[in-house]
JSON list of C-alpha atoms in Angstrom, two decimals:
[
{"chain": "A", "resi": 200, "resn": "MET", "atom": "CA", "xyz": [-0.07, 0.03, 0.04]},
{"chain": "A", "resi": 201, "resn": "PHE", "atom": "CA", "xyz": [2.47, 2.50, 1.15]},
{"chain": "A", "resi": 202, "resn": "ALA", "atom": "CA", "xyz": [4.84, 0.89, -1.68]},
{"chain": "A", "resi": 203, "resn": "PRO", "atom": "CA", "xyz": [3.01, 3.11, -4.89]},
{"chain": "A", "resi": 204, "resn": "MET", "atom": "CA", "xyz": [2.44, 6.06, -2.65]},
{"chain": "A", "resi": 205, "resn": "ARG", "atom": "CA", "xyz": [6.47, 6.08, -1.94]},
{"chain": "A", "resi": 206, "resn": "ALA", "atom": "CA", "xyz": [7.08, 6.03, -5.58]},
{"chain": "A", "resi": 207, "resn": "ARG", "atom": "CA", "xyz": [3.87, 9.21, -6.46]},
{"chain": "A", "resi": 208, "resn": "LEU", "atom": "CA", "xyz": [6.38, 11.03, -3.88]},
{"chain": "A", "resi": 209, "resn": "ALA", "atom": "CA", "xyz": [9.51, 10.42, -5.77]},
{"chain": "A", "resi": 210, "resn": "SER", "atom": "CA", "xyz": [8.14, 10.95, -9.02]},
{"chain": "A", "resi": 211, "resn": "SER", "atom": "CA", "xyz": [6.49, 14.56, -7.07]},
{"chain": "A", "resi": 212, "resn": "CYS", "atom": "CA", "xyz": [10.16, 15.81, -8.50]},
{"chain": "A", "resi": 213, "resn": "SER", "atom": "CA", "xyz": [8.09, 16.45, -11.63]},
{"chain": "A", "resi": 214, "resn": "ARG", "atom": "CA", "xyz": [5.12, 19.25, -11.73]},
{"chain": "A", "resi": 215, "resn": "LYS", "atom": "CA", "xyz": [2.76, 16.32, -13.05]},
{"chain": "A", "resi": 216, "resn": "GLY", "atom": "CA", "xyz": [3.83, 14.31, -10.18]},
{"chain": "A", "resi": 217, "resn": "ILE", "atom": "CA", "xyz": [3.10, 17.10, -7.41]},
{"chain": "A", "resi": 218, "resn": "ILE", "atom": "CA", "xyz": [-0.35, 16.94, -9.25]},
{"chain": "A", "resi": 219, "resn": "ALA", "atom": "CA", "xyz": [-0.91, 13.30, -9.37]},
{"chain": "A", "resi": 220, "resn": "VAL", "atom": "CA", "xyz": [-0.09, 13.59, -5.82]},
{"chain": "A", "resi": 221, "resn": "ALA", "atom": "CA", "xyz": [-2.29, 16.25, -4.96]},
{"chain": "A", "resi": 222, "resn": "THR", "atom": "CA", "xyz": [-4.89, 14.69, -7.03]},
{"chain": "A", "resi": 223, "resn": "ASP", "atom": "CA", "xyz": [-4.81, 11.35, -5.17]},
{"chain": "A", "resi": 224, "resn": "THR", "atom": "CA", "xyz": [-5.21, 12.98, -1.59]},
{"chain": "A", "resi": 225, "resn": "ILE", "atom": "CA", "xyz": [-8.36, 14.65, -3.06]},
{"chain": "A", "resi": 226, "resn": "TRP", "atom": "CA", "xyz": [-9.90, 11.68, -4.24]},
{"chain": "A", "resi": 227, "resn": "ARG", "atom": "CA", "xyz": [-8.57, 10.08, -0.92]},
{"chain": "A", "resi": 228, "resn": "GLY", "atom": "CA", "xyz": [-10.73, 12.52, 0.86]},
{"chain": "A", "resi": 229, "resn": "GLU", "atom": "CA", "xyz": [-13.74, 12.56, -1.39]},
{"chain": "A", "resi": 230, "resn": "THR", "atom": "CA", "xyz": [-13.76, 8.62, -1.51]},
{"chain": "A", "resi": 231, "resn": "SER", "atom": "CA", "xyz": [-13.92, 8.89, 2.62]},
{"chain": "A", "resi": 232, "resn": "MET", "atom": "CA", "xyz": [-17.04, 10.91, 2.37]}
]
């Protein structure tokens, strides 16, 4: 579960990576609701 997240953080070096992480976090928040 944490493996994919680490890969995302590693790729977050690029702007697209950061956007992907932000989108993932937002999606997780929406799913939590």
